[in-house]
């Protein structure tokens, strides 16, 4: 339905107003009628379309204009098809009659100026601005959805800048403009009409800190882009400068969060100034809506682009092994030197690399965890840069941060379908305490942020049974050519005991674990199997994993055929009862396409081969995966982490566009 405006008329003097293209003017026929009038007729110049609404029927007035009864349920409506050439060049006249009188007893005259005003954005999500689109006030999800997309301009395109691009009120580079979305205000009609009318571009008070708007003033220099909205500026009187089109660049300042839906509306309002002594009157409004692009995580099944690893004291062999694997997988390797990591090797815990995407542009964004270890400066100083964004959430009370807030405790599944509902971007997985009143949980600000992104609905798992408490200690995903395109790998004490029992029955009970490991006591299969305390503990840990297995099957729509049990034992640390890996944790691996970097378990050597390695190969290589076992025992395992904890990966974004999701 077209925007409609009520116009009051006067028989004492002509009335002047504007008619905005695409809108309707409803004339106050009865209000201006003289006493005693019983009928009326309407006449308009050639550029005016006249309609009568009578008893709910819309009738276009024919060339032979009849008289209409002057009744309360009658209405005259006018529209115009093209902008006027001159001010007041079009006219409408209403004549009033008494009974069957031949001549009018009174007349009202309306002077009209038709102008075009349209605020336009990329509502079709095609990468170009859609002119005069309908339903611009709504933003809808799905393949048939409409509404523009805005990127949070959280990268740093200008070399030498100290902060992110959305932290200033200037356009620092032409690359900066490419991160913004276009918004175009089109106006046409007689230029002097704007002597009495003013256009105001504005945003609501609740959104001023979520967006920034720059007006392109026509020049080619960066200082010709004027900051006009956002960061405290709620409105802007548009400086037209004789141009029919005014181009604005819009940047996002904030991601969706618990107190921000991600939707931002911009309005352009036409104000009429009846007199210098009176305030302006709004007579037309056009509105467009943007949704802020969410931060999106990438699962192991997506193509790796860059691998990150820290160089610390005594881990040169580990870095060399990771370097060799990344070269095999065709990835770039970035080594964070010790002067930057300050001997903090846990680069997975410090950050998670995802991305943002709009129809015209996308770039990776590093999410800096509230962990704030010695690596805390690396995401901002070493990762943030041109077309590489940055975001962080941390609680006001730093004492509330626990091990569950490190991002080894943050994973995402590949795309899944659950009970008919599709999750084409997968589902975020994070660990928490067992449902009770005690235990640790991920801090609220991070959890709220993850849930607010909407497109990867999180699943909470139970990870507080572990000393470190991270989900990557008992699960990972690997690509597969069949079924759902992946397999879920779960650490399994039961599978490990079953394997070792078979080897004992085959006569290898005296084979030793941990051969070749310095400062680690070797133990035979027979003795390990007879350790009842270790067995009891692992029975409990298996129950914890099985609890998560059931959650994952239900929330990811998995069958048993989608899960592979990887042999693994855990041991209790001190008297806490919480678990750490007994030997290097096999599921805590680096997944680079078909190439897997797996912690070397130092299991019993049978026929010159580690039986644990052979079992992992038997389980994974039929999927087309290549297993490389990397020694991380002294450099990571003894510090309660493994290969995945000590590496990080930037991956190719999903080909699926997030705005096609139906949350």
XYZ file of C-alpha atoms in Angstrom:
663
model
C 0.000 0.000 0.000
C 1.323 3.423 -0.996
C 2.193 5.947 1.677
C -0.770 8.326 2.011
C -0.952 11.869 3.370
C -4.012 13.836 4.417
C -4.185 17.334 2.859
C -6.507 20.020 4.196
C -7.914 22.524 1.706
C -9.366 26.040 2.009
C -12.003 27.872 -0.021
C -10.539 31.178 1.126
C -7.123 30.864 -0.499
C -5.157 28.382 -2.644
C -3.176 25.666 -0.880
C 0.283 24.565 -1.996
C 1.984 21.262 -1.231
C 4.273 18.643 -2.679
C 3.334 15.200 -3.893
C 6.157 12.677 -3.552
C 6.345 10.222 -6.414
C 4.811 6.892 -5.431
C 2.646 8.338 -2.651
C -0.996 9.355 -2.450
C -2.590 12.591 -1.294
C -6.002 12.216 0.335
C -7.880 15.503 0.000
C -10.083 16.789 2.821
C -13.186 17.145 0.660
C -15.731 17.470 3.450
C -13.652 19.672 5.724
C -13.399 22.495 3.183
C -17.021 22.306 1.992
C -19.211 25.368 2.628
C -22.414 25.091 4.646
C -25.272 23.842 2.492
C -23.137 22.084 -0.132
C -24.535 18.703 -1.197
C -22.210 17.619 -4.021
C -18.841 18.333 -5.577
C -16.668 17.637 -8.577
C -12.892 17.422 -8.987
C -10.699 18.662 -11.825
C -6.952 18.293 -12.279
C -4.269 19.180 -14.788
C -2.922 16.551 -17.159
C -0.165 15.329 -14.831
C -2.538 14.484 -11.984
C -4.319 11.147 -11.487
C -7.668 11.573 -9.731
C -9.565 8.883 -7.812
C -12.778 8.873 -5.833
C -13.261 6.397 -3.007
C -17.011 5.935 -2.464
C -18.541 3.212 -0.338
C -15.209 1.358 -0.390
C -14.947 1.388 -4.206
C -12.066 3.171 -5.924
C -13.224 4.931 -9.097
C -10.929 6.859 -11.392
C -12.668 10.063 -12.436
C -13.526 9.927 -16.174
C -12.958 12.810 -18.567
C -16.615 13.712 -18.262
C -16.486 14.554 -14.598
C -19.684 13.767 -12.710
C -20.738 15.313 -9.493
C -20.350 13.278 -6.354
C -22.592 13.384 -3.305
C -20.941 15.111 -0.388
C -21.012 12.319 2.167
C -18.828 11.352 5.103
C -17.717 8.126 3.396
C -16.386 9.791 0.255
C -12.744 10.607 -0.378
C -10.707 12.162 -3.207
C -7.230 10.710 -3.764
C -4.550 11.965 -6.142
C -1.261 10.578 -7.408
C 1.331 11.796 -9.887
C 3.537 9.845 -12.278
C 6.476 12.166 -13.036
C 8.314 14.924 -11.178
C 7.166 18.471 -11.948
C 9.262 20.814 -14.056
C 8.255 23.918 -12.119
C 7.024 24.657 -8.634
C 3.199 24.628 -8.382
C 2.870 23.750 -12.074
C 0.122 21.181 -11.460
C -3.290 21.952 -9.990
C -6.388 20.340 -8.541
C -9.707 22.161 -8.128
C -12.708 21.040 -6.121
C -16.043 22.740 -6.860
C -18.960 22.532 -4.406
C -22.663 22.644 -5.374
C -25.932 23.152 -3.543
C -28.652 20.694 -4.518
C -28.861 20.800 -8.344
C -27.380 24.193 -8.807
C -25.600 24.726 -12.112
C -22.811 26.958 -10.830
C -20.447 26.181 -7.961
C -21.150 27.870 -4.664
C -17.449 27.646 -3.681
C -14.133 26.276 -4.938
C -10.814 25.149 -3.442
C -7.571 25.217 -5.385
C -4.543 23.041 -4.682
C -1.146 23.847 -6.258
C 1.009 20.750 -6.617
C 4.692 20.114 -7.125
C 5.652 16.501 -7.715
C 9.106 15.502 -6.520
C 10.922 12.187 -6.282
C 12.559 11.066 -3.027
C 13.914 7.559 -2.632
C 16.378 6.120 -0.128
C 17.805 2.931 -1.619
C 20.122 0.101 -0.589
C 20.949 -3.416 -1.773
C 17.668 -5.002 -0.687
C 18.046 -7.962 -3.083
C 21.512 -8.840 -1.694
C 22.964 -8.863 -5.198
C 25.866 -6.521 -4.513
C 24.226 -3.501 -6.196
C 21.747 -0.910 -4.943
C 18.127 -1.606 -5.915
C 16.287 1.521 -7.007
C 12.748 2.189 -5.743
C 12.463 -1.253 -4.155
C 9.324 -2.160 -2.242
C 9.117 -3.377 1.345
C 12.356 -1.627 2.312
C 11.208 -1.361 5.922
C 11.420 -5.124 6.507
C 14.375 -7.516 6.692
C 13.606 -11.185 6.075
C 15.684 -14.381 6.183
C 15.927 -17.153 3.628
C 16.526 -17.561 -0.115
C 13.482 -15.409 -0.893
C 14.316 -12.875 1.803
C 14.938 -9.167 1.291
C 16.977 -6.567 3.123
C 20.432 -5.049 3.012
C 23.531 -6.313 4.810
C 26.099 -4.283 6.716
C 29.627 -5.320 7.674
C 31.146 -4.417 10.999
C 34.126 -2.415 9.761
C 36.446 -4.048 12.282
C 39.576 -4.441 10.165
C 42.468 -1.963 9.844
C 43.068 -1.053 6.212
C 45.294 1.951 6.793
C 48.875 1.002 7.582
C 50.102 2.860 10.627
C 46.627 3.259 12.150
C 46.441 2.407 15.841
C 42.920 1.034 15.955
C 40.189 -0.596 13.903
C 38.566 1.340 11.074
C 35.253 1.634 12.930
C 36.897 3.430 15.857
C 37.354 6.748 14.055
C 35.144 9.310 12.316
C 37.156 9.466 9.107
C 37.628 7.502 5.921
C 41.282 6.570 6.202
C 41.712 4.843 2.821
C 39.840 3.880 -0.327
C 40.094 0.268 0.821
C 38.129 1.362 3.891
C 35.231 2.446 1.663
C 35.001 -1.058 0.175
C 34.111 -2.442 3.601
C 31.050 -0.186 3.718
C 27.612 -0.591 2.157
C 26.145 1.920 -0.256
C 23.019 3.922 0.499
C 21.775 6.277 -2.210
C 19.309 9.137 -1.761
C 17.674 10.122 -5.050
C 15.814 13.423 -5.362
C 14.389 15.075 -8.463
C 12.021 17.929 -9.175
C 12.321 21.705 -9.284
C 15.439 22.713 -7.373
C 13.836 25.766 -5.768
C 11.194 23.641 -4.045
C 13.821 22.913 -1.410
C 13.794 26.564 -0.389
C 10.706 25.687 1.648
C 11.380 22.012 2.324
C 14.276 20.197 3.915
C 15.514 16.602 3.754
C 16.746 15.039 6.989
C 18.614 11.726 7.114
C 18.378 10.224 10.591
C 18.833 7.147 12.746
C 17.203 6.242 16.053
C 18.931 7.135 19.315
C 19.298 3.443 20.183
C 21.304 2.795 17.013
C 23.638 5.768 16.851
C 26.504 3.776 18.366
C 25.959 0.819 16.022
C 26.611 2.550 12.679
C 28.591 5.262 10.983
C 27.564 7.099 7.803
C 29.759 9.118 5.446
C 28.384 11.487 2.792
C 30.348 11.414 -0.476
C 30.578 15.093 -1.330
C 31.610 14.585 -4.941
C 35.366 15.002 -4.751
C 38.005 12.319 -5.095
C 39.968 13.136 -1.963
C 39.363 11.226 1.249
C 38.424 14.393 3.110
C 35.475 14.762 0.754
C 33.779 11.917 2.640
C 32.031 13.674 5.496
C 30.984 11.814 8.656
C 27.303 12.708 9.103
C 25.627 10.021 11.268
C 26.547 7.720 14.130
C 28.725 8.074 17.229
C 26.345 10.587 18.755
C 25.062 12.162 15.536
C 21.377 11.296 15.145
C 20.370 13.437 12.155
C 21.815 15.190 9.147
C 20.286 17.936 7.021
C 21.194 16.677 3.572
C 23.393 19.045 1.629
C 22.108 18.496 -1.904
C 24.553 20.750 -3.782
C 22.383 20.521 -6.878
C 22.876 16.763 -7.271
C 19.940 14.446 -7.903
C 21.824 11.609 -6.219
C 23.503 11.717 -2.849
C 25.757 8.767 -2.096
C 26.344 7.595 1.454
C 28.729 4.932 2.732
C 27.516 3.011 5.777
C 29.770 1.074 8.159
C 28.860 -1.201 11.024
C 30.286 -0.445 14.451
C 28.888 -3.323 16.506
C 28.119 -7.011 16.099
C 24.745 -8.448 17.089
C 24.689 -9.109 20.810
C 22.348 -9.698 23.715
C 21.250 -6.043 23.677
C 21.377 -5.535 19.892
C 19.318 -7.528 17.392
C 21.600 -6.566 14.524
C 18.868 -4.597 12.733
C 19.432 -0.897 12.018
C 16.984 1.438 10.272
C 17.763 4.652 8.415
C 15.113 7.221 7.600
C 14.933 10.188 5.276
C 12.196 12.649 6.177
C 10.906 15.591 4.159
C 10.142 18.555 6.397
C 7.902 21.470 5.444
C 8.665 24.861 6.952
C 5.351 26.789 7.141
C 6.961 29.854 8.745
C 10.163 30.984 10.365
C 8.399 31.207 13.711
C 7.127 27.622 13.664
C 8.925 24.271 13.766
C 9.147 22.121 10.654
C 6.393 19.626 9.867
C 7.188 16.119 8.530
C 5.203 15.268 5.397
C 7.067 12.260 3.935
C 9.326 9.486 5.193
C 11.277 6.724 3.494
C 12.995 3.957 5.489
C 15.569 1.251 4.767
C 16.765 -1.547 7.034
C 20.185 -3.174 7.324
C 21.128 -6.293 9.257
C 24.628 -6.461 10.659
C 26.547 -9.440 9.304
C 27.184 -12.013 12.046
C 30.542 -13.456 13.027
C 30.700 -16.981 11.579
C 32.918 -19.896 12.654
C 34.419 -22.375 10.205
C 34.517 -26.159 10.784
C 37.336 -28.596 10.041
C 35.639 -29.669 6.811
C 36.321 -26.304 5.141
C 39.497 -25.761 3.146
C 42.433 -24.501 5.240
C 44.182 -21.322 4.136
C 46.621 -20.358 6.895
C 48.002 -22.217 9.909
C 49.319 -20.381 12.979
C 51.803 -21.820 15.462
C 54.014 -20.375 18.198
C 57.759 -20.780 18.299
C 58.815 -21.314 21.913
C 61.807 -22.794 23.663
C 62.499 -26.435 22.677
C 59.602 -26.804 20.199
C 61.609 -26.368 16.977
C 60.980 -29.986 15.937
C 57.256 -29.564 16.496
C 57.174 -26.371 14.414
C 59.150 -28.114 11.676
C 56.675 -31.010 11.636
C 53.700 -28.626 11.440
C 55.474 -26.711 8.675
C 55.950 -29.897 6.669
C 52.293 -30.845 7.097
C 51.026 -27.394 6.050
C 53.221 -27.497 2.966
C 51.741 -30.881 2.065
C 48.242 -29.456 2.509
C 49.076 -26.369 0.446
C 48.594 -23.938 3.336
C 50.454 -20.840 4.394
C 52.210 -21.071 7.764
C 52.555 -18.103 10.120
C 54.942 -18.581 13.045
C 54.446 -16.317 16.030
C 57.951 -15.680 17.412
C 58.807 -15.962 21.085
C 59.247 -12.218 21.542
C 55.571 -11.872 20.600
C 54.132 -14.941 22.314
C 56.283 -14.556 25.444
C 56.490 -18.360 25.774
C 52.723 -18.793 25.577
C 52.253 -21.657 23.115
C 48.461 -22.061 23.353
C 47.430 -20.135 20.273
C 44.176 -22.099 19.871
C 43.058 -20.966 23.300
C 43.807 -17.320 22.636
C 41.710 -16.815 19.503
C 39.218 -18.241 17.018
C 39.274 -17.176 13.379
C 35.912 -16.792 11.638
C 34.635 -14.359 9.049
C 31.980 -11.788 8.128
C 30.264 -11.516 4.772
C 28.085 -9.113 2.816
C 26.983 -9.466 -0.829
C 29.695 -7.063 -1.948
C 32.538 -8.043 0.377
C 33.748 -10.394 3.084
C 36.856 -10.837 5.227
C 38.153 -12.987 8.090
C 37.662 -11.805 11.680
C 39.635 -13.024 14.672
C 37.653 -13.441 17.892
C 39.995 -12.703 20.800
C 39.175 -14.824 23.849
C 38.907 -13.350 27.360
C 41.646 -15.797 28.416
C 44.259 -13.013 28.191
C 47.358 -15.177 28.560
C 50.801 -13.997 27.571
C 49.608 -14.237 23.948
C 46.872 -11.677 24.631
C 48.352 -8.981 22.379
C 48.877 -11.225 19.355
C 45.326 -11.219 17.903
C 45.202 -7.412 17.909
C 48.811 -6.669 17.032
C 49.645 -9.688 14.886
C 46.394 -10.675 13.170
C 44.265 -7.531 12.814
C 45.152 -5.745 9.589
C 43.934 -4.934 6.064
C 40.832 -7.042 5.358
C 41.336 -8.941 8.607
C 38.965 -7.906 11.382
C 39.005 -8.205 15.144
C 36.372 -8.645 17.860
C 36.583 -9.295 21.583
C 34.223 -9.907 24.479
C 35.367 -9.992 28.089
C 33.519 -9.607 31.385
C 33.862 -6.560 33.601
C 35.044 -8.807 36.401
C 38.176 -10.522 35.065
C 38.127 -12.899 38.051
C 35.130 -14.718 36.581
C 37.187 -15.950 33.606
C 37.996 -19.669 33.787
C 39.625 -22.294 31.601
C 36.270 -22.817 29.878
C 36.657 -19.349 28.330
C 39.686 -20.376 26.291
C 38.764 -21.121 22.706
C 39.941 -24.701 22.726
C 36.519 -24.913 24.316
C 34.872 -23.457 21.208
C 34.244 -25.618 18.149
C 31.693 -25.757 15.343
C 30.164 -28.703 13.555
C 29.946 -29.090 9.787
C 26.512 -28.413 8.226
C 23.817 -30.706 9.617
C 20.078 -31.324 9.380
C 18.290 -32.070 12.637
C 14.706 -33.335 12.637
C 14.082 -31.603 9.328
C 15.673 -28.297 10.348
C 18.760 -27.327 8.387
C 21.878 -25.782 9.873
C 23.805 -25.031 6.664
C 26.591 -23.299 8.601
C 26.801 -25.955 11.311
C 26.278 -25.463 15.037
C 28.676 -23.968 17.567
C 29.808 -26.336 20.325
C 31.138 -25.186 23.667
C 31.715 -26.885 26.981
C 30.198 -26.084 30.337
C 29.616 -27.685 33.716
C 27.227 -30.554 34.308
C 23.690 -29.209 34.842
C 23.882 -28.390 38.540
C 24.524 -25.452 40.824
C 28.252 -25.974 40.978
C 31.038 -25.874 38.438
C 32.395 -23.576 35.761
C 30.768 -22.188 32.643
C 31.776 -19.999 29.728
C 31.407 -16.341 30.752
C 28.056 -14.792 29.930
C 29.368 -12.079 27.593
C 30.915 -14.685 25.282
C 27.911 -17.006 25.432
C 25.540 -14.105 24.747
C 27.646 -13.039 21.774
C 27.644 -16.540 20.266
C 23.882 -16.957 20.635
C 23.199 -13.471 19.214
C 24.821 -14.338 15.873
C 21.791 -16.612 15.217
C 23.142 -18.516 12.206
C 25.067 -21.257 14.088
C 22.780 -22.024 17.032
C 25.072 -23.165 19.879
C 25.014 -26.510 21.646
C 26.306 -26.774 25.207
C 28.321 -29.859 26.122
C 29.648 -31.112 29.444
C 33.409 -30.532 29.592
C 34.030 -29.636 33.234
C 34.995 -33.271 33.952
C 38.366 -32.392 32.395
C 41.152 -30.533 34.188
C 41.451 -28.036 31.346
C 37.783 -28.382 30.418
C 37.872 -27.978 26.636
C 35.662 -29.764 24.115
C 38.645 -30.276 21.783
C 40.006 -32.766 24.337
C 37.349 -35.336 23.524
C 35.969 -34.504 20.057
C 36.832 -33.318 16.582
C 35.424 -33.539 13.061
C 37.147 -34.856 9.961
C 35.979 -34.727 6.336
C 34.558 -37.869 4.761
C 33.445 -38.711 1.206
C 30.164 -40.313 2.219
C 27.122 -39.965 4.499
C 27.002 -36.379 5.832
C 30.420 -35.447 4.442
C 32.174 -35.813 7.789
C 32.762 -38.030 10.793
C 32.635 -37.050 14.433
C 35.647 -38.446 16.280
C 35.171 -39.087 19.986
C 37.859 -40.049 22.473
C 36.982 -43.503 23.824
C 38.477 -45.197 26.894
C 36.309 -48.248 26.149
C 37.755 -48.585 22.652
C 41.268 -48.250 24.075
C 40.764 -50.943 26.718
C 39.203 -53.200 24.113
C 42.198 -52.754 21.809
C 44.745 -53.351 24.560
C 42.844 -56.406 25.820
C 42.953 -57.921 22.333
C 46.709 -57.303 22.129
C 47.204 -58.947 25.535
C 45.204 -61.961 24.367
C 47.391 -62.112 21.270
C 50.437 -62.503 23.528
C 51.709 -58.938 23.664
C 50.986 -58.280 27.339
C 54.612 -57.368 28.016
C 54.780 -54.738 25.239
C 55.550 -51.333 26.715
C 53.923 -47.942 26.382
C 56.000 -44.743 26.294
C 59.116 -46.311 24.786
C 61.463 -43.546 23.676
C 59.880 -40.921 25.928
C 62.310 -39.288 28.316
C 61.316 -38.814 31.965
C 58.265 -41.013 31.541
C 57.928 -44.381 33.210
C 57.211 -47.177 30.785
C 54.349 -49.528 31.510
C 53.334 -52.827 29.971
C 49.922 -53.588 28.515
C 49.425 -56.232 31.205
C 50.168 -53.863 34.068
C 48.087 -51.074 32.604
C 45.089 -53.398 32.259
C 45.465 -54.544 35.855
C 45.388 -50.996 37.253
C 41.870 -51.047 38.676
C 41.908 -47.436 39.852
C 42.802 -46.275 36.335
C 40.071 -48.522 34.953
C 37.455 -47.160 37.358
C 38.393 -43.586 36.538
C 38.120 -44.252 32.818
C 34.770 -45.919 33.267
C 33.594 -42.621 34.750
C 35.225 -40.540 31.996
C 33.586 -42.759 29.396
C 30.207 -41.996 30.961
C 30.961 -38.276 30.666
C 31.842 -38.706 27.003
C 28.748 -40.833 26.431
C 26.606 -38.068 27.951
C 28.041 -35.732 25.318
C 27.654 -38.422 22.649
C 23.914 -38.486 23.278
C 23.692 -34.684 23.142
C 25.654 -34.566 19.893
C 23.531 -37.264 18.281
C 20.357 -35.424 19.212
C 21.479 -31.848 18.478
C 23.440 -32.611 15.287
C 21.141 -35.303 13.949
C 23.860 -37.976 13.990
C 23.613 -41.756 13.816
C 26.177 -44.171 15.214
C 27.554 -44.602 11.686
C 28.561 -40.924 11.749
C 30.749 -41.407 14.843
C 34.174 -43.018 15.143
C 35.529 -43.976 18.552
C 39.230 -43.161 18.826
C 41.113 -45.154 21.522
C 42.140 -42.861 24.377
C 42.785 -43.119 28.099
C 42.606 -40.406 30.724
C 43.971 -40.168 34.247
C 42.937 -38.249 37.305
C 45.089 -35.234 38.111
C 46.031 -35.213 41.790
C 42.929 -35.703 43.937
C 40.539 -33.555 41.892
C 39.011 -36.460 40.034
C 39.129 -34.378 36.854
C 40.783 -35.875 33.805
C 43.866 -35.255 31.723
C 45.075 -37.359 28.821
C 47.024 -40.433 29.936
C 48.944 -40.476 26.668
C 48.913 -37.753 23.959
C 45.281 -37.050 23.124
C 44.637 -38.465 19.662
C 41.474 -36.486 18.870
C 43.231 -33.193 19.645
C 44.521 -33.094 16.087
C 45.187 -30.574 13.336
C 42.838 -31.136 10.371
C 44.039 -29.705 7.049
C 41.767 -31.147 4.396
C 42.648 -34.818 4.086
C 45.915 -34.303 5.966
C 45.760 -34.914 9.708
C 48.440 -33.931 12.195
C 47.833 -36.311 15.120
C 49.655 -36.377 18.465
C 52.055 -39.322 18.566
C 50.624 -41.580 21.323
C 53.773 -43.651 22.092
C 51.673 -46.782 22.406
C 52.997 -50.363 22.606
C 55.262 -51.251 19.668
C 54.157 -54.431 17.935
C 56.028 -55.615 14.823
C 57.833 -52.271 14.654
C 54.572 -50.289 14.696
C 52.675 -48.482 17.435
C 49.415 -50.377 17.856
C 47.532 -47.172 18.720
C 48.757 -45.477 15.556
C 47.842 -48.513 13.514
C 44.335 -48.545 14.967
C 43.843 -44.861 14.137
C 45.055 -45.474 10.597
C 42.654 -48.421 10.288
C 39.762 -46.228 11.354
C 40.543 -43.092 9.328
C 42.503 -43.979 6.203
C 39.520 -45.713 4.515
C 37.949 -42.234 4.458
C 40.800 -41.020 2.258
C 42.567 -39.322 5.147
C 46.327 -39.170 5.554
C 47.587 -39.597 9.131
C 50.829 -37.947 10.233
C 51.818 -38.530 13.862
C 53.731 -35.642 15.431
C 55.690 -35.845 18.668
C 54.310 -33.196 21.030
C 54.901 -35.113 24.284
C 57.443 -32.909 26.029
C 56.461 -29.617 24.418
C 52.649 -29.781 24.703
C 51.288 -32.996 26.235
C 53.148 -32.569 29.523
C 51.608 -29.073 29.773
C 48.061 -30.483 29.376
C 47.615 -29.754 25.683
C 48.242 -31.212 22.244
C 48.573 -30.261 18.575
C 45.162 -28.647 18.187
C 45.773 -26.563 21.312
C 49.101 -25.383 19.915
C 47.878 -24.425 16.430
C 45.177 -22.324 14.827
C 43.697 -22.315 11.334
C 42.072 -19.761 9.100
C 39.740 -21.519 6.677
C 37.861 -20.659 3.507
C 34.367 -19.294 4.224
C 31.232 -21.279 3.483
C 29.918 -20.977 -0.061
C 26.458 -20.844 1.502
C 25.390 -17.255 2.211
C 24.352 -16.734 5.811
C 21.345 -14.547 4.941
C 19.757 -17.585 3.263
C 19.583 -19.315 6.640
C 16.161 -19.631 8.243
C 16.922 -19.378 12.007
